[in-house]
Short mmCIF file of C-alpha atoms in Angstrom, two decimals:
data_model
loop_
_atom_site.label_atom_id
_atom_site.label_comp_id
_atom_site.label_asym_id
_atom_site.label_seq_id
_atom_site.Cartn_x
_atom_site.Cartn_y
_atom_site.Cartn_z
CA UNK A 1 94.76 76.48 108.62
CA UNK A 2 95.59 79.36 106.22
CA UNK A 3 99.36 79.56 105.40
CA UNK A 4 100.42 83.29 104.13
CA UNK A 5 103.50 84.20 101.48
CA UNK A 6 106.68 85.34 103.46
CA UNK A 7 109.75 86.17 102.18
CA UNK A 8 113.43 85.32 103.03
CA UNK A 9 113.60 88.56 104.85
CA UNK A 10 110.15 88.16 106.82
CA UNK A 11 109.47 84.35 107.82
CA UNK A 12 106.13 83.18 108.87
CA UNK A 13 105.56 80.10 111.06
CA UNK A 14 102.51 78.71 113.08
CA UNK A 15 102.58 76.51 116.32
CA UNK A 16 99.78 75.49 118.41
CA UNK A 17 97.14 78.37 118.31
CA UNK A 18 99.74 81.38 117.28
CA UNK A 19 101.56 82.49 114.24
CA UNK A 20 104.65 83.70 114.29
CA UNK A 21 106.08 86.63 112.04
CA UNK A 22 110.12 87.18 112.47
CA UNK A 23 111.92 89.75 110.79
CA UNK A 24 115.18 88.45 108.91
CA UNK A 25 117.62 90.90 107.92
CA UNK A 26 120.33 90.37 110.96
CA UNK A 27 122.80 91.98 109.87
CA UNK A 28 121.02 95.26 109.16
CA UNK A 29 118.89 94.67 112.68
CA UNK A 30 116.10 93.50 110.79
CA UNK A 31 115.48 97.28 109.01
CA UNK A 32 112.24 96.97 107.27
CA UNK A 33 112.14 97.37 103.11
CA UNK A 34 109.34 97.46 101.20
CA UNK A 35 108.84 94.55 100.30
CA UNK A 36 108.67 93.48 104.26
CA UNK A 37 105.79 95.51 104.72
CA UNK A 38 103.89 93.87 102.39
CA UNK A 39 104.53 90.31 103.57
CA UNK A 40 103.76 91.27 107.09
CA UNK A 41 100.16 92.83 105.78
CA UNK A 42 99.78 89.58 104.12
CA UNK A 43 100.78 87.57 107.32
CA UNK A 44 98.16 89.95 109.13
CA UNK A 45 95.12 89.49 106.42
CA UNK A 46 95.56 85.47 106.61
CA UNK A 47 95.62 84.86 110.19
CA UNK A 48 92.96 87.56 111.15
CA UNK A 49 90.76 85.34 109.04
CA UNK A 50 92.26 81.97 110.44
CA UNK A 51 89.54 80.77 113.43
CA UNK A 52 93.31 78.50 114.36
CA UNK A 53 95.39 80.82 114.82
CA UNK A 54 94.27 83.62 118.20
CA UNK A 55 97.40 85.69 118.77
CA UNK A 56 100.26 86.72 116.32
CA UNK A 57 103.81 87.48 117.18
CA UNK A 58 106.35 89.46 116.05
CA UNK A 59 109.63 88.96 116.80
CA UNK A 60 113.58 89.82 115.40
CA UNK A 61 116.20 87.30 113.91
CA UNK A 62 119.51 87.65 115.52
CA UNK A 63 121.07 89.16 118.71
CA UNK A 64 121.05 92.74 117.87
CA UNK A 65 117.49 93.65 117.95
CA UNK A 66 113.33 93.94 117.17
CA UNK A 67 114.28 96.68 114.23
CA UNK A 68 116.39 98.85 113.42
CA UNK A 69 113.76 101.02 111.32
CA UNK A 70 113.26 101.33 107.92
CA UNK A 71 116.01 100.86 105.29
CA UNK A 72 117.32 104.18 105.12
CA UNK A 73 119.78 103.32 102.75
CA UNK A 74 117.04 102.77 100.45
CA UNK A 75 115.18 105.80 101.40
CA UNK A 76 118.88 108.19 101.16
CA UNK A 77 119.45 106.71 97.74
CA UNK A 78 115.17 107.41 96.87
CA UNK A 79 116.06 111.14 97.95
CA UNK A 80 119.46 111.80 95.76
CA UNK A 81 117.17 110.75 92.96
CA UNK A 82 114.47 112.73 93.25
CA UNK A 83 111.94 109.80 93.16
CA UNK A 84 109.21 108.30 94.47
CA UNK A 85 109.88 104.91 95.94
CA UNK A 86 110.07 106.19 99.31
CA UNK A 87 106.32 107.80 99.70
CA UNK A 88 104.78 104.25 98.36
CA UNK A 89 106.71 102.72 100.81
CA UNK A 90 105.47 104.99 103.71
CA UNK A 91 102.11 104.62 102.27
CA UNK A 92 101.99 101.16 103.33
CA UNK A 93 104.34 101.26 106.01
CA UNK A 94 101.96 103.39 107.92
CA UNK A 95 98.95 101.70 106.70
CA UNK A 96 100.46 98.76 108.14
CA UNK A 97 101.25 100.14 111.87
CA UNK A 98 97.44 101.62 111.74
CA UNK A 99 96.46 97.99 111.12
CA UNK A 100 98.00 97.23 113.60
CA UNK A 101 97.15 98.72 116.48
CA UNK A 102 93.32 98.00 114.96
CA UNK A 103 94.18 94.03 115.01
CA UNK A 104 91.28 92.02 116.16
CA UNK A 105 93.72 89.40 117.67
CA UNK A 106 96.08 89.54 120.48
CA UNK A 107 99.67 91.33 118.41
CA UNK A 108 102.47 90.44 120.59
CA UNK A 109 105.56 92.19 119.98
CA UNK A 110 108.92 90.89 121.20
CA UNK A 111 110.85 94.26 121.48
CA UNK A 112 113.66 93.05 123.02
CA UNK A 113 117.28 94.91 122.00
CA UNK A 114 117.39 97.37 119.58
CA UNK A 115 113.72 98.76 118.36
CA UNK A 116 114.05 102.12 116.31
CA UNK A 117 111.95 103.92 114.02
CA UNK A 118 109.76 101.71 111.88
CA UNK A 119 110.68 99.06 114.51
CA UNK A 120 108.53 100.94 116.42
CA UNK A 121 105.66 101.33 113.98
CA UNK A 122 105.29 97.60 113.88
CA UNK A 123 105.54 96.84 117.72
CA UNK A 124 104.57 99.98 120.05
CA UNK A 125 100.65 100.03 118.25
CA UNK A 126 100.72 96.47 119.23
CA UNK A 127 98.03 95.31 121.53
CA UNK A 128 100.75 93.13 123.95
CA UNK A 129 104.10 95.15 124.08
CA UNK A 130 107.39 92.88 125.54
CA UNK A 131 110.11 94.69 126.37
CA UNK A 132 113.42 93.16 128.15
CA UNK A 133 116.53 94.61 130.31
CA UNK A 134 118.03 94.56 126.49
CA UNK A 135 115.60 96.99 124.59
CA UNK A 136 116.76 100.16 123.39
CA UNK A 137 113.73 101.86 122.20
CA UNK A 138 114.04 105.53 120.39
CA UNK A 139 112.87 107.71 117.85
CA UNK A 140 116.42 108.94 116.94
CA UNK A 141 114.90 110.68 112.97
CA UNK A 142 116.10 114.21 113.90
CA UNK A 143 119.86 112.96 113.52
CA UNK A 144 119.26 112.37 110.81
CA UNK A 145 117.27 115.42 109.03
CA UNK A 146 114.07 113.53 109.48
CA UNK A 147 111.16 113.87 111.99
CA UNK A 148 109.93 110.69 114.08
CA UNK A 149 107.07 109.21 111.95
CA UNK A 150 105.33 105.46 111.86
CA UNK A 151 102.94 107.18 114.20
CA UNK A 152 106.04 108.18 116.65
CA UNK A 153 104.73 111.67 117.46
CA UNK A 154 100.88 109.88 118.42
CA UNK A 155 102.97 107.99 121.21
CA UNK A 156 105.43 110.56 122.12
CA UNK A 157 102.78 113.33 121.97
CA UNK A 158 100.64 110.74 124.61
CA UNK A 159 103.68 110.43 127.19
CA UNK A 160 103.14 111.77 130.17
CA UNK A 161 104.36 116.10 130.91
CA UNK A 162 106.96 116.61 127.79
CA UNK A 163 108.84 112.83 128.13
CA UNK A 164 108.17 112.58 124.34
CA UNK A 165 108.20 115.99 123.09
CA UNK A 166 112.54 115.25 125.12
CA UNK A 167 112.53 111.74 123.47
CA UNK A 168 111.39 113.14 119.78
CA UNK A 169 113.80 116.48 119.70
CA UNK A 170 116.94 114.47 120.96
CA UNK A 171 116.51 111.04 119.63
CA UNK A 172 117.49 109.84 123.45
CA UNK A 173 117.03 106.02 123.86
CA UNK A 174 114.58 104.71 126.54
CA UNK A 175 115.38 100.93 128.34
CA UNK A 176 112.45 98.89 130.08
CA UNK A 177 111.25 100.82 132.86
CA UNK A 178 111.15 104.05 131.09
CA UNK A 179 109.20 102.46 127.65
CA UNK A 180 106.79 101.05 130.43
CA UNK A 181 106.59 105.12 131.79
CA UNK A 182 106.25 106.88 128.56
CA UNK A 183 103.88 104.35 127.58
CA UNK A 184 106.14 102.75 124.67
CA UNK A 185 104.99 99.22 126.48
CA UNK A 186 103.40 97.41 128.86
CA UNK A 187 105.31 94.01 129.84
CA UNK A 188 109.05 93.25 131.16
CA UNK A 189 109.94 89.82 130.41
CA UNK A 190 114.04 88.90 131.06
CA UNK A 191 115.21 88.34 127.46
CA UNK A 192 116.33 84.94 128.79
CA UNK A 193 112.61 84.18 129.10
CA UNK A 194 111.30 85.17 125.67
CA UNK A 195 111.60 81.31 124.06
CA UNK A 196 109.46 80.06 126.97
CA UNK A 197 107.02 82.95 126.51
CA UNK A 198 106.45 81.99 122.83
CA UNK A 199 106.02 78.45 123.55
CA UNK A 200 103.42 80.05 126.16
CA UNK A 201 101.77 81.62 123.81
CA UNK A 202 101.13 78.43 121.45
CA UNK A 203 98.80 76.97 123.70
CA UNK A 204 98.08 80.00 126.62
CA UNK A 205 95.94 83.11 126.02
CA UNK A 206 98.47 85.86 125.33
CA UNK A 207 97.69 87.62 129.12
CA UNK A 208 97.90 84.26 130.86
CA UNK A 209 100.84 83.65 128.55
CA UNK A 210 102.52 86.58 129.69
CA UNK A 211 101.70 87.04 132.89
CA UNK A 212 103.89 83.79 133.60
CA UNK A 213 107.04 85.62 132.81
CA UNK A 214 106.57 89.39 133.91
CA UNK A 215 109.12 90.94 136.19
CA UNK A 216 109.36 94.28 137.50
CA UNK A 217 112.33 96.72 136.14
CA UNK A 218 114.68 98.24 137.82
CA UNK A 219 114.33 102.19 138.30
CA UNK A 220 114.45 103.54 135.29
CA UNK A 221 116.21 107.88 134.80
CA UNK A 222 113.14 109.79 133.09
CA UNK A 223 110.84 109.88 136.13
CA UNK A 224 113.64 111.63 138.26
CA UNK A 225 114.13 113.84 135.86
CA UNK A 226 110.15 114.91 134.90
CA UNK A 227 110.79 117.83 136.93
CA UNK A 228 113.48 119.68 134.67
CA UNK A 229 112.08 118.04 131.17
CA UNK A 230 108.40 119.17 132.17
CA UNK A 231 109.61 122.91 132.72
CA UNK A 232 111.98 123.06 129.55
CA UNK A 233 109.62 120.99 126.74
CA UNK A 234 106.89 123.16 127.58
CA UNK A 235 108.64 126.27 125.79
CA UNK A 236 107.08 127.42 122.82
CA UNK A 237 110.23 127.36 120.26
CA UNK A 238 112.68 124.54 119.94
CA UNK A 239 115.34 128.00 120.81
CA UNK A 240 113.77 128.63 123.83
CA UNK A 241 113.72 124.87 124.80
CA UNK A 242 117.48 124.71 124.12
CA UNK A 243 118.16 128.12 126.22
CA UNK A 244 115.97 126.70 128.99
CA UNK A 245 118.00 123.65 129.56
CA UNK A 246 121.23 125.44 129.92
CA UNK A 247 119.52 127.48 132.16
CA UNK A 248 118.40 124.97 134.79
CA UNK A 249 121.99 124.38 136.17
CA UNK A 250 121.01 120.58 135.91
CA UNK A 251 124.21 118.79 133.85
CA UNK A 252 121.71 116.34 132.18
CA UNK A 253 119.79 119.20 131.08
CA UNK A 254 122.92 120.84 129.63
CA UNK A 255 123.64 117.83 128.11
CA UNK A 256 120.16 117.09 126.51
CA UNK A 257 120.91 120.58 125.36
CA UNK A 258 124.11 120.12 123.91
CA UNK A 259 122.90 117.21 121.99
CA UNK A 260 119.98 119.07 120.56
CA UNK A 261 122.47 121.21 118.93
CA UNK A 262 123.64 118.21 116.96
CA UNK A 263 120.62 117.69 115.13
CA UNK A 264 119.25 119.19 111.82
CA UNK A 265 117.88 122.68 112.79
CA UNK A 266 115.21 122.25 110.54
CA UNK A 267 114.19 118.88 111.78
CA UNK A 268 114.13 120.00 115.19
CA UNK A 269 111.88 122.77 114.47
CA UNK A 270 109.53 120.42 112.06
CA UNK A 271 109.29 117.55 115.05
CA UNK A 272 108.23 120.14 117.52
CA UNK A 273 105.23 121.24 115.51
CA UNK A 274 104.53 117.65 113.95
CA UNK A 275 104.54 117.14 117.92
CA UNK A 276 101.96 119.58 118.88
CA UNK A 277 99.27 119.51 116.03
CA UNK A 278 99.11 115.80 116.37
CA UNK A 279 98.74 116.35 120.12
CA UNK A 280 94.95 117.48 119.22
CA UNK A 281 94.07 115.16 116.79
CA UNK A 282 92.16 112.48 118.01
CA UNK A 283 93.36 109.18 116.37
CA UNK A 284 96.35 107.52 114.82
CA UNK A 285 94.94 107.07 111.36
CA UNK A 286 94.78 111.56 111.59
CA UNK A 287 98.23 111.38 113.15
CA UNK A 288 99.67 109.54 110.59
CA UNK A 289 98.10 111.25 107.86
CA UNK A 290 99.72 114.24 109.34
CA UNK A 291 103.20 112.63 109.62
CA UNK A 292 103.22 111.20 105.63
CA UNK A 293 102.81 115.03 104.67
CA UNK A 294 105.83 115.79 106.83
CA UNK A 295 107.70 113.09 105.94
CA UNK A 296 107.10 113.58 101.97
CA UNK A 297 108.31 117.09 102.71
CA UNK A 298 111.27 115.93 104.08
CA UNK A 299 112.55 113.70 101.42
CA UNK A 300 113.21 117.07 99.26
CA UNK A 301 114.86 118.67 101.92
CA UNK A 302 118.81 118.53 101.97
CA UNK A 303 118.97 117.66 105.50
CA UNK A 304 117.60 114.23 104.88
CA UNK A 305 120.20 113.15 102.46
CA UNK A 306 122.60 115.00 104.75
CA UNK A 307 121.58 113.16 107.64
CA UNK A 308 122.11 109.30 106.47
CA UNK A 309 125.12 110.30 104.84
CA UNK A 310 126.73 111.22 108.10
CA UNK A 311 125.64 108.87 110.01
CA UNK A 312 125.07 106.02 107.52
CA UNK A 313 126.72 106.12 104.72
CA UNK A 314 130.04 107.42 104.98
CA UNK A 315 129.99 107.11 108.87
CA UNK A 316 131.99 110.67 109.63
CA UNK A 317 129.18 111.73 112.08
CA UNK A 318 129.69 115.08 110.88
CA UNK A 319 126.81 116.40 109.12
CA UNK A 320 126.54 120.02 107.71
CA UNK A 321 122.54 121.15 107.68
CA UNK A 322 120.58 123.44 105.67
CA UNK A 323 120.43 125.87 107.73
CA UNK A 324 122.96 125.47 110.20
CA UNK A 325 121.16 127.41 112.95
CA UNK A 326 117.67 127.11 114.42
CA UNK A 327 117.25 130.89 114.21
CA UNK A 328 117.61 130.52 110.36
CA UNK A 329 115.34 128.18 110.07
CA UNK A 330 112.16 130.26 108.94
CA UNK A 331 108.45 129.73 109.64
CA UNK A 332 107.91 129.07 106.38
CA UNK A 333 110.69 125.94 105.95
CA UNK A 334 108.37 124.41 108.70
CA UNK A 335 105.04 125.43 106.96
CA UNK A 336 106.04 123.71 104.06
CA UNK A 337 105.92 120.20 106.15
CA UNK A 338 102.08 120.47 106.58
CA UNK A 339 101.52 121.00 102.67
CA UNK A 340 99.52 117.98 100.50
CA UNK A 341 102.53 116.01 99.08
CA UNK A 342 102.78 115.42 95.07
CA UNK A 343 101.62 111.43 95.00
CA UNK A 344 97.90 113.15 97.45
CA UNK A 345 97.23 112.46 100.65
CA UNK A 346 97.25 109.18 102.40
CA UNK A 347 93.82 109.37 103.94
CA UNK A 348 93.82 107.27 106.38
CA UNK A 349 91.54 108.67 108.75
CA UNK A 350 88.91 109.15 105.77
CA UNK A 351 88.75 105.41 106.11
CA UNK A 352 87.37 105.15 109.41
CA UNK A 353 83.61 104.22 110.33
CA UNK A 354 81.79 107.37 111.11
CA UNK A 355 80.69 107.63 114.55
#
């Protein structure tokens, strides 16, 4: 048996034939730092080489949730400063979530309750995705002068008509039957149900594990609605999006409208064409390459800082973006998201076998 290094925020455990990664920082719903990326890596690198242990799980401490995402604290006070703490930590982060969706063993993730952002990164690329009548999974960066990354715009950009290109623009949360729709997971499990499931999976194979506990959701809202998101995502500009959704005469497309207007202009406009270019790339280690350019643009954009102020840091909800307008946002301000960052590339995809 190989025993990896965790960390009071990331504790490791084995039982029976699986190991068992949770996340411990409760009161911040588990947001990932730095130094919890690493630790999980190391988690990965031991196990994948120990013939003991045949499926890993991940899992959150606490009531609240999976993840919240990364520790944009952290990432607010990186951008203020003008430094660089922020791009090493992506360049792991995402070298992480390409690991794992590449695991050779069964990765179940328990994504039960709140699972944002980088929660996402180390759960949706999973090979066994739980959620539970509790998960709220979202992408929510553009509140917050960002644009979904941790490989969010691979999964989005694979949901089915324009679900993700509606779930990356407004941030919108999605609950069991509609991550199970847009592709965001594969299992329900009750979250009453999740401690027998990982005693399952100590001495089960992770499908007969979890087939013991799967239930079928109750309807979920985005398929009833494919009809009006399908015709209004399509659009070419995030403007003409917003002016077809008042246009439909549908309130929840007036209101998905309404809330686009909330978000950072610039974001919106960045997110749309992260969206689409990674839409024709053909694996996650390209899409994420893509994404680390745009998200080292973003940290030296005012928006960013902006963003987690409002919402984070002094909590007034009111934030005041750089441009305020999506017509003032120019082609160039969203050109600049696709340029090499300072630190290089993260070349990812230049790591992958040749066919």
């Amino acid at each position: 048996m190989i025993v990896p290094t965790g960390t009071p925020d990331v504790l490791l455990r084995t039982e029976g034939r699986a190991g068992f990664i949770t996340l411990n920082r409760p009161r911040a719903i588990n947001a990932l730092t730095h130094t919890m990326v690493l630790a999980v890596d190391r988690a990965l690198t031991a196990w994948e080489h120990d013939p003991d242990v045949t499926t890993v799980v991940i899992e959150g401490a606490g009531e609240r949730g999976l993840c919240a995402g990364g520790d944009i604290r952290a990432i607010h006070d990186d951008a203020r400063a003008g430094g660089t703490a922020s791009e090493a930590f992506w360049r792991d982060e995402y070298r992480l979530n390409a690991r794992i969706a590449r695991y050779p063993k069964p990765y179940v993730a328990f994504m039960d309750g709140i699972v944002m952002g980088g929660g996402v990164g180390v759960s949706a690329h999973g090979s066994v995705r739980v959620v539970t009548e509790r998960s709220r999974v979202a992408m929510p960066e553009t509140g917050i002068g960002f644009v979904p990354d941790i490989g969010g715009t691979y999964l989005l950009g694979r949901a089915p008509g324009e679900l993700g290109t509606h779930l990356a623009l407004t941030g919108g949360h999605v609950g069991a039957a509609d991550a199970l729709l847009t592709g965001l997971a594969d299992h329900v499990v009750p979250s009453a149900e999740l401690p027998a499931l990982a005693r399952d999976l100590t001495r089960l194979t992770a499908d007969e594990a979890v087939a013991r506990h799967t239930v079928t959701p109750p309807l979920g809202i985005l398929a009833e609605q494919r009809e009006w998101i399908d015709a209004c995502y399509r659009a070419e500009t995030v403007e003409a999006i917003v002016e077809s959704l008042f246009g439909t005469g549908v309130p929840a497309a007036k209101e998905a409208a309404t809330t686009l207007l909330t978000k950072s202009p610039t974001a919106l406009k960045a997110t749309l064409a992260t969206l689409r270019r990674s839409r024709a790339l053909a694996t996650l280690e390209e899409v994420l390459d893509l994404e680390f350019r745009v998200s080292c643009a973003a940290l030296t954009t005012p928006d960013l800082v902006e963003g987690i102020r409002a919402q984070v840091v002094d909590k007034d909800r009111d934030p005041h973006w750089t441009p305020p307008t999506l017509p003032e946002v120019t082609d160039a301000d969203v050109t600049r998201y696709f340029t090499p960052p300072r630190g290089g590339d993260l070349g990812l995809a230049a790591t992958l076998p040749s066919a």
